[in-house]
mmCIF file of C-alpha atoms in Angstrom:
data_model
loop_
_atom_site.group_PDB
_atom_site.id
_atom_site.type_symbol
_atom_site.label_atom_id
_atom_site.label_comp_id
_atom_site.label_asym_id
_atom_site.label_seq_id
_atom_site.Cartn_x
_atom_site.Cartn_y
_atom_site.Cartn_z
ATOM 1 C CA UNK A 1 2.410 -8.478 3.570
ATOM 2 C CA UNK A 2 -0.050 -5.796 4.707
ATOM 3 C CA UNK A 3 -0.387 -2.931 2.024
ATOM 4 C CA UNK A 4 1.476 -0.190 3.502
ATOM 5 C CA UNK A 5 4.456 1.866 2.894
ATOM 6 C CA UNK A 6 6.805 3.099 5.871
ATOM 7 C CA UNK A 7 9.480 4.614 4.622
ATOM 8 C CA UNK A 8 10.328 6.115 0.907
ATOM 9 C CA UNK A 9 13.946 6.934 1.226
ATOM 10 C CA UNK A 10 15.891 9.074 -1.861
ATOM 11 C CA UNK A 11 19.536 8.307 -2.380
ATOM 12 C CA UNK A 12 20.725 11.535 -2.813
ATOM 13 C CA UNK A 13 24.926 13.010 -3.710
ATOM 14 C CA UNK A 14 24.204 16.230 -0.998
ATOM 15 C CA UNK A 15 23.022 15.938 2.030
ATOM 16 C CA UNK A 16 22.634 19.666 2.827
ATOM 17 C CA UNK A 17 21.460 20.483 -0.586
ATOM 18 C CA UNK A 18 18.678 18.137 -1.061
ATOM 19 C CA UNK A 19 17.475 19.236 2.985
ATOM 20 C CA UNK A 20 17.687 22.968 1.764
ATOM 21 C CA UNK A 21 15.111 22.360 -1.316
ATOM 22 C CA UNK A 22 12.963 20.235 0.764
ATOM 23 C CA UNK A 23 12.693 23.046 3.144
ATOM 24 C CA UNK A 24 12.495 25.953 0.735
ATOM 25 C CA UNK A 25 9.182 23.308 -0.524
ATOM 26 C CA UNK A 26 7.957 23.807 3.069
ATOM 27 C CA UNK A 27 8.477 20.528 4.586
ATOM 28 C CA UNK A 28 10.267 20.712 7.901
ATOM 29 C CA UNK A 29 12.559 17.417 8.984
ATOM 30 C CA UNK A 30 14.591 16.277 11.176
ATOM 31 C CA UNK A 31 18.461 15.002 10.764
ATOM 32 C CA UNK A 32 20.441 12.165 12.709
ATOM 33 C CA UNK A 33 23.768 10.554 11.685
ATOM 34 C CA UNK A 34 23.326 12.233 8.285
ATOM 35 C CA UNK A 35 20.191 10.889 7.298
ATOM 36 C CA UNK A 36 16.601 13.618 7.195
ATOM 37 C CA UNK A 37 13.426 11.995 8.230
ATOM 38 C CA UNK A 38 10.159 14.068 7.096
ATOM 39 C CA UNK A 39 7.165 12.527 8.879
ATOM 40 C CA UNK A 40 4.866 12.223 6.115
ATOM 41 C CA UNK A 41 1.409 11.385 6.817
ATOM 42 C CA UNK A 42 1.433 7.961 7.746
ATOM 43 C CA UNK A 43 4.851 7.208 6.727
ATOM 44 C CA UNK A 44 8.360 8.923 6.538
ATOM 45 C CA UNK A 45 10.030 10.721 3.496
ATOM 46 C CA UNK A 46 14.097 10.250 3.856
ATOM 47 C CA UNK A 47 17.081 12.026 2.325
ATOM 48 C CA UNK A 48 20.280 9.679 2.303
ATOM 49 C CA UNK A 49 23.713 9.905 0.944
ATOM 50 C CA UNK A 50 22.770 7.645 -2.239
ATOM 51 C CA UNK A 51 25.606 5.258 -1.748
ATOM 52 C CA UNK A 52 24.982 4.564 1.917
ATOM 53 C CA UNK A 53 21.493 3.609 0.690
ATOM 54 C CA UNK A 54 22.652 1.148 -2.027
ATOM 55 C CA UNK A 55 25.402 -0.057 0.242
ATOM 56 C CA UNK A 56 22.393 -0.809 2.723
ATOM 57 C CA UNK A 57 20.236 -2.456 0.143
ATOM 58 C CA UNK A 58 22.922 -4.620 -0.822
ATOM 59 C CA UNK A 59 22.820 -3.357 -4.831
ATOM 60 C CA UNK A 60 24.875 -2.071 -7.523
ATOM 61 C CA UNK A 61 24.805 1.204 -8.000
ATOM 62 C CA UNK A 62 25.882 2.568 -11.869
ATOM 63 C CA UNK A 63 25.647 6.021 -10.362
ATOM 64 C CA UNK A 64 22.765 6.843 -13.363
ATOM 65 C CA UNK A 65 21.513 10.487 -12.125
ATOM 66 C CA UNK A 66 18.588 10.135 -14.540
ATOM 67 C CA UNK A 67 15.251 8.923 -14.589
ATOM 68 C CA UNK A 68 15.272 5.973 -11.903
ATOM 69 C CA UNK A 69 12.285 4.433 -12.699
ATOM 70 C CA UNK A 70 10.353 5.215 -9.557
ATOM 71 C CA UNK A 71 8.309 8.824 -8.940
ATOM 72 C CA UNK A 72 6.487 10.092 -6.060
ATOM 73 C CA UNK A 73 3.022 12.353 -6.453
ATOM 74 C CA UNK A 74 1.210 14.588 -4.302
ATOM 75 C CA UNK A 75 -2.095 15.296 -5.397
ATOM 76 C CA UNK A 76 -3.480 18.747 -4.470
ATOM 77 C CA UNK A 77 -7.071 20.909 -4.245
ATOM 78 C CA UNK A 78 -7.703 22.450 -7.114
ATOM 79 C CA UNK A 79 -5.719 23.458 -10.144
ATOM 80 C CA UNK A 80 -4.553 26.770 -8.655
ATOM 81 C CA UNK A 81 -2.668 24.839 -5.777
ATOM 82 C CA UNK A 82 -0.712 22.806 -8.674
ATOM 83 C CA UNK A 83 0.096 25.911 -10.432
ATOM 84 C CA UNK A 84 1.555 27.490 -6.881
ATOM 85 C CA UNK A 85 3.440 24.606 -6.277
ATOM 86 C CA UNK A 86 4.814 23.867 -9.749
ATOM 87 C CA UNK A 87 6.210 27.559 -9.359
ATOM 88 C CA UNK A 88 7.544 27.066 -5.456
ATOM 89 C CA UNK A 89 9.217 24.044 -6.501
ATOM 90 C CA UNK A 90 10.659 26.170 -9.405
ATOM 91 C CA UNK A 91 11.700 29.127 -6.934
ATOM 92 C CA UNK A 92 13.779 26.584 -5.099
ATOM 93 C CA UNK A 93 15.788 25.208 -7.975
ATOM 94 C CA UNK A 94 13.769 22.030 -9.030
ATOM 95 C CA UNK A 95 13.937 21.328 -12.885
ATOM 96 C CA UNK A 96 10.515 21.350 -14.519
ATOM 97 C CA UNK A 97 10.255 18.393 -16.341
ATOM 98 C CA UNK A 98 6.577 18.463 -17.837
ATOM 99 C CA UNK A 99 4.847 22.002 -17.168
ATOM 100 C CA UNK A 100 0.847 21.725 -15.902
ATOM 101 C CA UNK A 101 -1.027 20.781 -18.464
ATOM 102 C CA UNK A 102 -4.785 18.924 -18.711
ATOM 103 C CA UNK A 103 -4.167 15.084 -18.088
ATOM 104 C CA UNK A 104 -5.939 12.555 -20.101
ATOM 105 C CA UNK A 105 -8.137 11.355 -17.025
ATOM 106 C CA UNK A 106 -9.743 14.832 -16.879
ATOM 107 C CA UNK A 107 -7.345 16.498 -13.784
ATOM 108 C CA UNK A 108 -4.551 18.863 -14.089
ATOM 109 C CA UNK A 109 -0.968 18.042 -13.205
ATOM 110 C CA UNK A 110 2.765 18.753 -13.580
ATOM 111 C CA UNK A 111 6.191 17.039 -12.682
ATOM 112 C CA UNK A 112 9.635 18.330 -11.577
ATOM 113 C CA UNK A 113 12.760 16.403 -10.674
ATOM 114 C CA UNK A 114 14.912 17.292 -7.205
ATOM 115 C CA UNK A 115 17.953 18.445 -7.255
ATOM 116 C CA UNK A 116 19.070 14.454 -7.830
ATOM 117 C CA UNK A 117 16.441 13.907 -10.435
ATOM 118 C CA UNK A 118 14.227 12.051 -7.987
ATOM 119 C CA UNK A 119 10.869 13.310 -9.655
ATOM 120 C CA UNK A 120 7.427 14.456 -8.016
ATOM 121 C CA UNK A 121 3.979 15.057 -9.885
ATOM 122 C CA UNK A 122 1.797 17.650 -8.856
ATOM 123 C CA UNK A 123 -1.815 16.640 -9.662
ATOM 124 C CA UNK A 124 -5.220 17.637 -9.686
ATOM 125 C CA UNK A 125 -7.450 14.814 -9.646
ATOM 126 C CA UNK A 126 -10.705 15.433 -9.467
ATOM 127 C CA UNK A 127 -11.569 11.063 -9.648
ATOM 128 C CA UNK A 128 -9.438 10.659 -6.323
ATOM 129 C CA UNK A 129 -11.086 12.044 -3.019
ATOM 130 C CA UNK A 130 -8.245 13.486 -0.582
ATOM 131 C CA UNK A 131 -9.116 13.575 3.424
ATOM 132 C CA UNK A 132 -8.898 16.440 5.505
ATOM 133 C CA UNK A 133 -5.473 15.292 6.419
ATOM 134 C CA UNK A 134 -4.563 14.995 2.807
ATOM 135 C CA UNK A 135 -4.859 10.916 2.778
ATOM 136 C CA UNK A 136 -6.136 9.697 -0.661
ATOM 137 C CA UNK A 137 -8.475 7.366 -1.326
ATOM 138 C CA UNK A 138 -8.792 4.851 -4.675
ATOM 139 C CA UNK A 139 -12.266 5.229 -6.136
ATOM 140 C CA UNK A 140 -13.961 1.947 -6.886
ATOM 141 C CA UNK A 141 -13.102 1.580 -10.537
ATOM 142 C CA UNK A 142 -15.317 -1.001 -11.127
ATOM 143 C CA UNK A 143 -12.384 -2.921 -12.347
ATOM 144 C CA UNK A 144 -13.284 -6.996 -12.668
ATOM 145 C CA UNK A 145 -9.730 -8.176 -11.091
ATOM 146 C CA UNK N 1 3.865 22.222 0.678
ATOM 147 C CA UNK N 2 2.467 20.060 2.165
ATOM 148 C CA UNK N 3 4.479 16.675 3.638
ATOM 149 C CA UNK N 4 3.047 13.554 2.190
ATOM 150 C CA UNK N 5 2.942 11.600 -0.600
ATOM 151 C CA UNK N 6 -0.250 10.616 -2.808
ATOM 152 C CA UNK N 7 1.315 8.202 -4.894
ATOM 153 C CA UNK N 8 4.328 6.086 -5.231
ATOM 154 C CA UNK N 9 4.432 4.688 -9.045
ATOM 155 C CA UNK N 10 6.448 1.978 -10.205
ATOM 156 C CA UNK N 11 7.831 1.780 -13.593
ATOM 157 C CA UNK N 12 7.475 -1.841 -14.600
ATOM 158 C CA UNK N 13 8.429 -3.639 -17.516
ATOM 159 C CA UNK N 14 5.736 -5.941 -17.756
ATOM 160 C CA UNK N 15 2.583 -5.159 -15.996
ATOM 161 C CA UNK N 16 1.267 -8.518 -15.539
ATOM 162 C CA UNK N 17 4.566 -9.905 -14.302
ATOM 163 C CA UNK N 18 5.078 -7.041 -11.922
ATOM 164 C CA UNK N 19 0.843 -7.447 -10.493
ATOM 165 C CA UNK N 20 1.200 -11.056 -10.186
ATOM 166 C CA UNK N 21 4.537 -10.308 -7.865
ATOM 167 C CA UNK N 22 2.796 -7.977 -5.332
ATOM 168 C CA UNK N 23 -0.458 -10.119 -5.754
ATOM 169 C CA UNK N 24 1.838 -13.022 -4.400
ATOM 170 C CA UNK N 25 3.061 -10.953 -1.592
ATOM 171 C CA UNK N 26 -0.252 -10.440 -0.661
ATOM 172 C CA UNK N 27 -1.600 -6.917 -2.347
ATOM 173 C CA UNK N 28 -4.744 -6.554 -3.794
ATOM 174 C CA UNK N 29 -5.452 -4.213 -6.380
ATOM 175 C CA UNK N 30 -7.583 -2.669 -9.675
ATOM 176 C CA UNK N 31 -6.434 -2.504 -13.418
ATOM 177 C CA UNK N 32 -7.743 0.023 -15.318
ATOM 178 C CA UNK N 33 -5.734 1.693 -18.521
ATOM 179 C CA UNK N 34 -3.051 -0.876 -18.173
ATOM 180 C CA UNK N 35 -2.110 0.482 -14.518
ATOM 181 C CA UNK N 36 -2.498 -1.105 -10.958
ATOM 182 C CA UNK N 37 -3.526 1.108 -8.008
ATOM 183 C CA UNK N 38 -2.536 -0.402 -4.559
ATOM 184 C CA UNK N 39 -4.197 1.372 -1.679
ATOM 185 C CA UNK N 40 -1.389 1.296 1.083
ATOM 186 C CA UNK N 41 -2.458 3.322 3.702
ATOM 187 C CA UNK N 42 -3.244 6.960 2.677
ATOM 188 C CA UNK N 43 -1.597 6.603 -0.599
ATOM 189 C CA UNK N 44 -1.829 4.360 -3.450
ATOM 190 C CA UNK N 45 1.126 2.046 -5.062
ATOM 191 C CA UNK N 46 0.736 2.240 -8.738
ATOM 192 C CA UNK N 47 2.298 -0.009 -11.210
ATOM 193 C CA UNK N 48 2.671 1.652 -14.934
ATOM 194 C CA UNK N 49 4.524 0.667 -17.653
ATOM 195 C CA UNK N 50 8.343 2.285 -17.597
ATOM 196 C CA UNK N 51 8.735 3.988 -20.376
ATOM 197 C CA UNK N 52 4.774 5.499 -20.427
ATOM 198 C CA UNK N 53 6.151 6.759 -16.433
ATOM 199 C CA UNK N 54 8.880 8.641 -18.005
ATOM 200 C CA UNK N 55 6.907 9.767 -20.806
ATOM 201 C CA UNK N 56 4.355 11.551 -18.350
ATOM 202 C CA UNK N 57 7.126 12.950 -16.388
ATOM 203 C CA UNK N 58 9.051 14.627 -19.149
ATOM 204 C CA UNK N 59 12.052 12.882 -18.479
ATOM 205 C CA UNK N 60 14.186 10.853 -20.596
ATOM 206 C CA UNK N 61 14.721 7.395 -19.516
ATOM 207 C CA UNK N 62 17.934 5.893 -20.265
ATOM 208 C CA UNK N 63 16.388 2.588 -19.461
ATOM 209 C CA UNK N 64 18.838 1.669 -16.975
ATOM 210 C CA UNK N 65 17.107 -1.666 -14.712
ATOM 211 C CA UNK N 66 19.412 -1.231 -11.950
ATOM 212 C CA UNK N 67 19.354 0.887 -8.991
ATOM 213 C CA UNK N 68 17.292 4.287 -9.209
ATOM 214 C CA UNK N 69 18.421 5.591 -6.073
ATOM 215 C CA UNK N 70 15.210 5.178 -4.428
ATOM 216 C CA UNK N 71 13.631 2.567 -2.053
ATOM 217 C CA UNK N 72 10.362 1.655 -0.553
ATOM 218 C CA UNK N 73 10.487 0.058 3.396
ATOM 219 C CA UNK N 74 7.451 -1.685 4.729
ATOM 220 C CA UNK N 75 8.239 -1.416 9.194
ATOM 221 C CA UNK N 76 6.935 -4.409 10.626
ATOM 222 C CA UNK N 77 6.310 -5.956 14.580
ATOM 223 C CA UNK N 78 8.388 -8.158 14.868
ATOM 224 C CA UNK N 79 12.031 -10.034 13.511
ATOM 225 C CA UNK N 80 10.119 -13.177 13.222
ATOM 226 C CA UNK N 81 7.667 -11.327 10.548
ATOM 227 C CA UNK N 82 10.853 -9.573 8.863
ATOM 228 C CA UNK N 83 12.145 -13.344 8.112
ATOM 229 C CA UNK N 84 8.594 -13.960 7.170
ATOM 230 C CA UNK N 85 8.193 -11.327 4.982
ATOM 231 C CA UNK N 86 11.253 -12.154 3.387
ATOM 232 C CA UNK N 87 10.753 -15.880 2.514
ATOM 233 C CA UNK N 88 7.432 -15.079 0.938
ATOM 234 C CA UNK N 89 9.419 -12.432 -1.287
ATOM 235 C CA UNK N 90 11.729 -15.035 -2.205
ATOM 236 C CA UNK N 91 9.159 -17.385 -2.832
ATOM 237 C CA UNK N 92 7.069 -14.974 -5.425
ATOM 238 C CA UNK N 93 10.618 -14.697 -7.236
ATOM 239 C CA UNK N 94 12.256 -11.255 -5.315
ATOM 240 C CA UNK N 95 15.930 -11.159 -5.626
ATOM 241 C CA UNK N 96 16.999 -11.154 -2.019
ATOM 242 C CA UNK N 97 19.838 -8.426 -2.246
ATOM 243 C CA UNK N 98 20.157 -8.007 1.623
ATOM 244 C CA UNK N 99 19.368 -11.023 4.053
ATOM 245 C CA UNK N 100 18.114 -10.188 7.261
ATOM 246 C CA UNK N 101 20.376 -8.954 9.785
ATOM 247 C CA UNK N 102 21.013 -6.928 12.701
ATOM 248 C CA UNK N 103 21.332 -3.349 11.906
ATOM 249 C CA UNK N 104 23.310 -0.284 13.544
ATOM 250 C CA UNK N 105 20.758 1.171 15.062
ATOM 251 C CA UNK N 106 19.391 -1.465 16.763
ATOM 252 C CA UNK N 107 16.761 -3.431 14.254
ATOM 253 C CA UNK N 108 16.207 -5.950 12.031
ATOM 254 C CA UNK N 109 16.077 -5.771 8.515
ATOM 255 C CA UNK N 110 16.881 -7.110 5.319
ATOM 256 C CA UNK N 111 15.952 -6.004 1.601
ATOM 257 C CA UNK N 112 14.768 -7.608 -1.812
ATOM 258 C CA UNK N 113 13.759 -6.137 -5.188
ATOM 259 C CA UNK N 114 10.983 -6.667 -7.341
ATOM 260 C CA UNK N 115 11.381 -7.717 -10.775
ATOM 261 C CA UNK N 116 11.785 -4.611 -12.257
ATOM 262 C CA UNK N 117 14.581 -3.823 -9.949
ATOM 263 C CA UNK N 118 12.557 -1.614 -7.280
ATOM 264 C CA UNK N 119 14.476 -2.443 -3.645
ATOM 265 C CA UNK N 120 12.096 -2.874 -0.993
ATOM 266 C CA UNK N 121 13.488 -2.831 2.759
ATOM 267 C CA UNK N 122 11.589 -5.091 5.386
ATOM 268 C CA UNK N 123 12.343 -3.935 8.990
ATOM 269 C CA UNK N 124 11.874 -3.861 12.512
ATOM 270 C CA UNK N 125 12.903 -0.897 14.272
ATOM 271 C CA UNK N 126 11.852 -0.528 17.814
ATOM 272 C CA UNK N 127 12.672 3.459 17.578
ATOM 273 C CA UNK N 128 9.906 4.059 15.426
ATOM 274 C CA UNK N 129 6.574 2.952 16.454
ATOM 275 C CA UNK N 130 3.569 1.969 14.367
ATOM 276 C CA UNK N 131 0.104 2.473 15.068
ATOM 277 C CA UNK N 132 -2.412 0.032 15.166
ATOM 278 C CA UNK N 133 -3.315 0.613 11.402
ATOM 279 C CA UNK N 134 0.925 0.275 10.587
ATOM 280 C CA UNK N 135 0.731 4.070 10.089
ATOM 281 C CA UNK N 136 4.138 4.992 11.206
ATOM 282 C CA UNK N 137 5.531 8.099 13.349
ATOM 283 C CA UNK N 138 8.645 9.793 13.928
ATOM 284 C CA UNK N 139 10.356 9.466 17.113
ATOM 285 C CA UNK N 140 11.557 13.029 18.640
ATOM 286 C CA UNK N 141 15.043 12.320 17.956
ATOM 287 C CA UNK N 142 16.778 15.202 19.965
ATOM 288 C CA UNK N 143 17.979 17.220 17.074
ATOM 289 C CA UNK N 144 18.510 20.473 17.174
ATOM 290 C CA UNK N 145 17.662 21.444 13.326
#
C-alpha cells in the first residue's frame, strides 16, 4: 500500500450547512449527487450525508455526534495566521474547542469542531517545514524504528 | 483558508497494535513521544493515543469505538490492486466491512477498518485521475455552484 491519502470524506447530518461553513472558511468546492468535493492539495476533502457514508462503508452507525476519534490539522505560517483563523472559523459558527495556546513541542495551535463535531487543529509548528504550496514535510526525528 | 490538510491523526487504542497494522500494510514511519508520523504525500498520518487526541482537542470523548463519521480512501490504478489491497488488509487483521464491488458511479471499491475502528475505502475510480506520484485531482464535474 503506497503511503498516500486520496480522499478524507466527513459524514455530515446537512448537506447545505456543512458547504456554507466550509465556504465562509474560504474553501471553494464543488457538488454532484449531493456529495462536495474540495480539491485539497494532493487529495480531496468531502462533505457527505453521514449515513450514505456509513451505508457505503458497510458499518454501524450509533449516530454519536461527539468526538469520533479521528481529527484533521492544517498547520499554518506563523502564530498570527492561527490566531486569524481560529477567529474566521469562529465568525462562521465553528465551536472552539481548545483556544490557541503554546503547545508542548514549542509551536502554537488551536482546535475547533464543524458544525458536526468533525474537529480541525490550527497549528504553528515551527519543527515541520511547509512548501510553497503548503505540503508538509516530517523532519528526520532521529527516531531508531 | 487555505484548502488542504497537514495532518490526519488517528486516535488509537494501543499504539503498538495500531503501528504494527499500517507497518503490515506497508507504511513506514517514526515514533517519537508515543506517536507515529506517516508521511503520505504532502501530509503526515499520525497515530496518537485516543484519549491524549481528545485531550488536545478540548473535546470530550465518549469513547465510543464505532463509527466516527469520518473515513480515509487511498484511489488506486487498477481493480486488480483494489482486491490486492484488500487481501493484504485482511491479512494484517482489518475487518473487511465492505468487499469489493462495483460502485454507482462507475468504480471499484471496497472498505475495511483498522483496529481501532478507522474505515478506510480502497478504490478505483476512472473519473478521478492520479498523477504519477498518486497525488489526486478533481475532475471538472459540470456544476454550476
Amino acid at each position: 500500500m503506497e503511503q498516500r491519502i486520496s480522499l478524507v470524506t466527513l459524514g455530515v447530518a446537512d448537506l447545505p450547512r456543512s458547504r456554507a461553513f466550509y465556504e465562509q472558511l474560504g474553501w471553494r468546492g464543488q457538488e454532484v449527487e449531493e456529495t462536495v468535493f474540495f480539491q485539497a492539495g494532493g487529495l480531496a476533502l468531502v462533505l457527505w450525508g453521514r449515513a450514505k457514508l456509513a451505508a457505503d462503508a458497510g458499518v454501524d452507525d450509533a449516530g454519536g455526534d461527539g468526538f469520533g476519534g479521528m481529527t484533521l490539522a492544517q498547520n499554518v505560517r506563523s502564530r498570527g495566521e492561527v490566531d486569524e483563523l481560529m477567529a474566521t472559523a469562529a465568525a462562521a459558527g465553528a465551536a472552539v474547542t481548545q483556544p490557541a495556546r503554546e503547545t508542548f513541542y514549542g509551536g502554537y495551535a488551536g482546535c475547533f469542531a464543524d458544525p458536526d463535531g468533525h474537529v480541525w487543529e490550527i497549528a504553528w509548528n515551527p519543527g515541520f517545514p511547509l512548501g510553497p504550496d503548503g505540503a508538509l514535510t516530517l523532519p528526520d526525528f532521529g527516531a531508531t524504528g
